Tab-separated table of C-alpha atoms in Angstrom:
chain	number	residue	atom	x	y	z
A	1	MET	CA	-19.911	-9.891	-29.362
A	2	LEU	CA	-16.689	-8.075	-28.320
A	3	LYS	CA	-14.554	-9.847	-25.718
A	4	THR	CA	-11.759	-7.899	-24.323
A	5	THR	CA	-8.853	-8.908	-21.974
A	6	LYS	CA	-6.481	-7.152	-20.034
A	7	ASN	CA	-2.869	-8.170	-20.015
A	8	ILE	CA	-0.161	-6.210	-17.978
A	9	THR	CA	3.545	-6.137	-19.437
A	10	VAL	CA	6.308	-4.812	-17.142
A	11	THR	CA	9.642	-4.024	-18.398
A	12	GLY	CA	12.931	-3.135	-16.762
A	13	HIS	CA	16.749	-2.996	-17.193
A	14	SER	CA	19.977	-3.730	-15.096
A	15	VAL	CA	21.843	-0.549	-16.033
A	16	ILE	CA	25.625	-0.551	-15.247
A	17	ASP	CA	27.515	2.917	-15.851
A	18	ASP	CA	24.570	4.223	-17.840
A	19	THR	CA	24.596	1.083	-20.260
A	20	ASN	CA	21.975	-1.743	-20.515
A	21	ALA	CA	23.438	-4.803	-19.183
A	22	VAL	CA	20.239	-6.670	-18.984
A	23	TYR	CA	16.511	-6.320	-20.395
A	24	PHE	CA	13.769	-7.794	-18.255
A	25	ARG	CA	10.027	-8.444	-19.575
A	26	ALA	CA	7.027	-9.968	-17.809
A	27	ASP	CA	3.603	-10.745	-19.323
A	28	ILE	CA	0.927	-11.025	-16.857
A	29	ASN	CA	-2.511	-12.242	-18.056
A	30	PRO	CA	-5.880	-11.857	-16.506
A	31	ASP	CA	-5.438	-14.889	-14.573
A	32	GLY	CA	-2.464	-13.973	-12.731
A	33	GLU	CA	-0.120	-16.255	-14.792
A	34	SER	CA	3.002	-14.946	-16.248
A	35	GLN	CA	5.996	-15.199	-18.236
A	36	ILE	CA	8.991	-13.515	-17.140
A	37	ARG	CA	12.113	-13.392	-19.465
A	38	GLN	CA	15.657	-11.731	-19.259
A	39	SER	CA	17.782	-10.889	-22.272
A	40	ILE	CA	21.542	-9.885	-21.879
A	41	GLN	CA	22.151	-6.937	-23.806
A	42	ASP	CA	25.977	-6.640	-23.246
A	43	GLN	CA	27.579	-9.869	-22.080
A	44	GLY	CA	31.141	-8.531	-21.088
A	45	LEU	CA	29.418	-6.015	-18.750
A	46	TYR	CA	26.972	-8.840	-17.375
A	47	ASP	CA	29.884	-11.052	-16.828
A	48	GLU	CA	31.933	-8.340	-14.876
A	49	ASN	CA	28.651	-7.296	-13.017
A	50	LYS	CA	26.636	-10.874	-12.579
A	51	GLU	CA	25.831	-10.005	-8.807
A	52	GLU	CA	24.362	-6.777	-9.318
A	53	CYS	CA	22.541	-8.141	-12.781
A	54	ARG	CA	21.306	-10.816	-10.652
A	55	LYS	CA	20.012	-8.919	-7.856
A	56	ASP	CA	18.268	-6.315	-10.462
A	57	PHE	CA	16.633	-9.726	-11.678
A	58	ALA	CA	15.577	-10.653	-8.239
A	59	ASP	CA	14.155	-6.890	-7.443
A	60	PHE	CA	12.536	-6.980	-10.906
A	61	THR	CA	10.512	-10.541	-10.144
A	62	ALA	CA	9.529	-9.545	-6.628
A	63	GLN	CA	7.934	-6.756	-8.296
A	64	VAL	CA	6.314	-8.710	-10.840
A	65	TYR	CA	4.801	-11.083	-8.141
A	66	GLU	CA	3.265	-8.194	-6.365
A	67	ILE	CA	1.760	-7.164	-9.631
A	68	GLU	CA	0.211	-10.746	-10.156
A	69	ASP	CA	-1.072	-10.998	-6.601
A	70	GLN	CA	-2.992	-7.666	-7.184
A	71	ALA	CA	-4.265	-8.948	-10.458
A	72	VAL	CA	-5.530	-12.026	-9.055
A	73	GLU	CA	-7.032	-9.868	-5.982
A	74	GLU	CA	-8.900	-7.816	-8.534
A	75	ILE	CA	-10.357	-10.987	-10.266
A	76	ASP	CA	-11.387	-12.506	-7.230
A	77	ASP	CA	-13.165	-9.225	-6.135
A	78	ARG	CA	-14.937	-9.064	-9.579
A	79	GLY	CA	-15.903	-12.380	-9.359
A	80	SER	CA	-17.394	-12.168	-6.108
A	81	GLU	CA	-19.416	-9.227	-7.061
A	82	GLU	CA	-20.808	-10.974	-10.140
A	83	GLY	CA	-21.606	-14.239	-8.355
């Protein structure tokens, strides 16, 4: 029997002067649970621009939360149709 799952991956970068300072990645599973990670790509650039990089991370996280909420709504809608 084939079983499949739909996972969502969202990526982003905090870009300063055309250089990636920080890489962001979120993995969302079908239950709406997620893991959000950031990886500093250029420590010096990050240190000089922490405020902007942190704002970018907050904006990225907000977008991930919106996607999580949509995924949970889709699961709930499918569950009510099946039940």
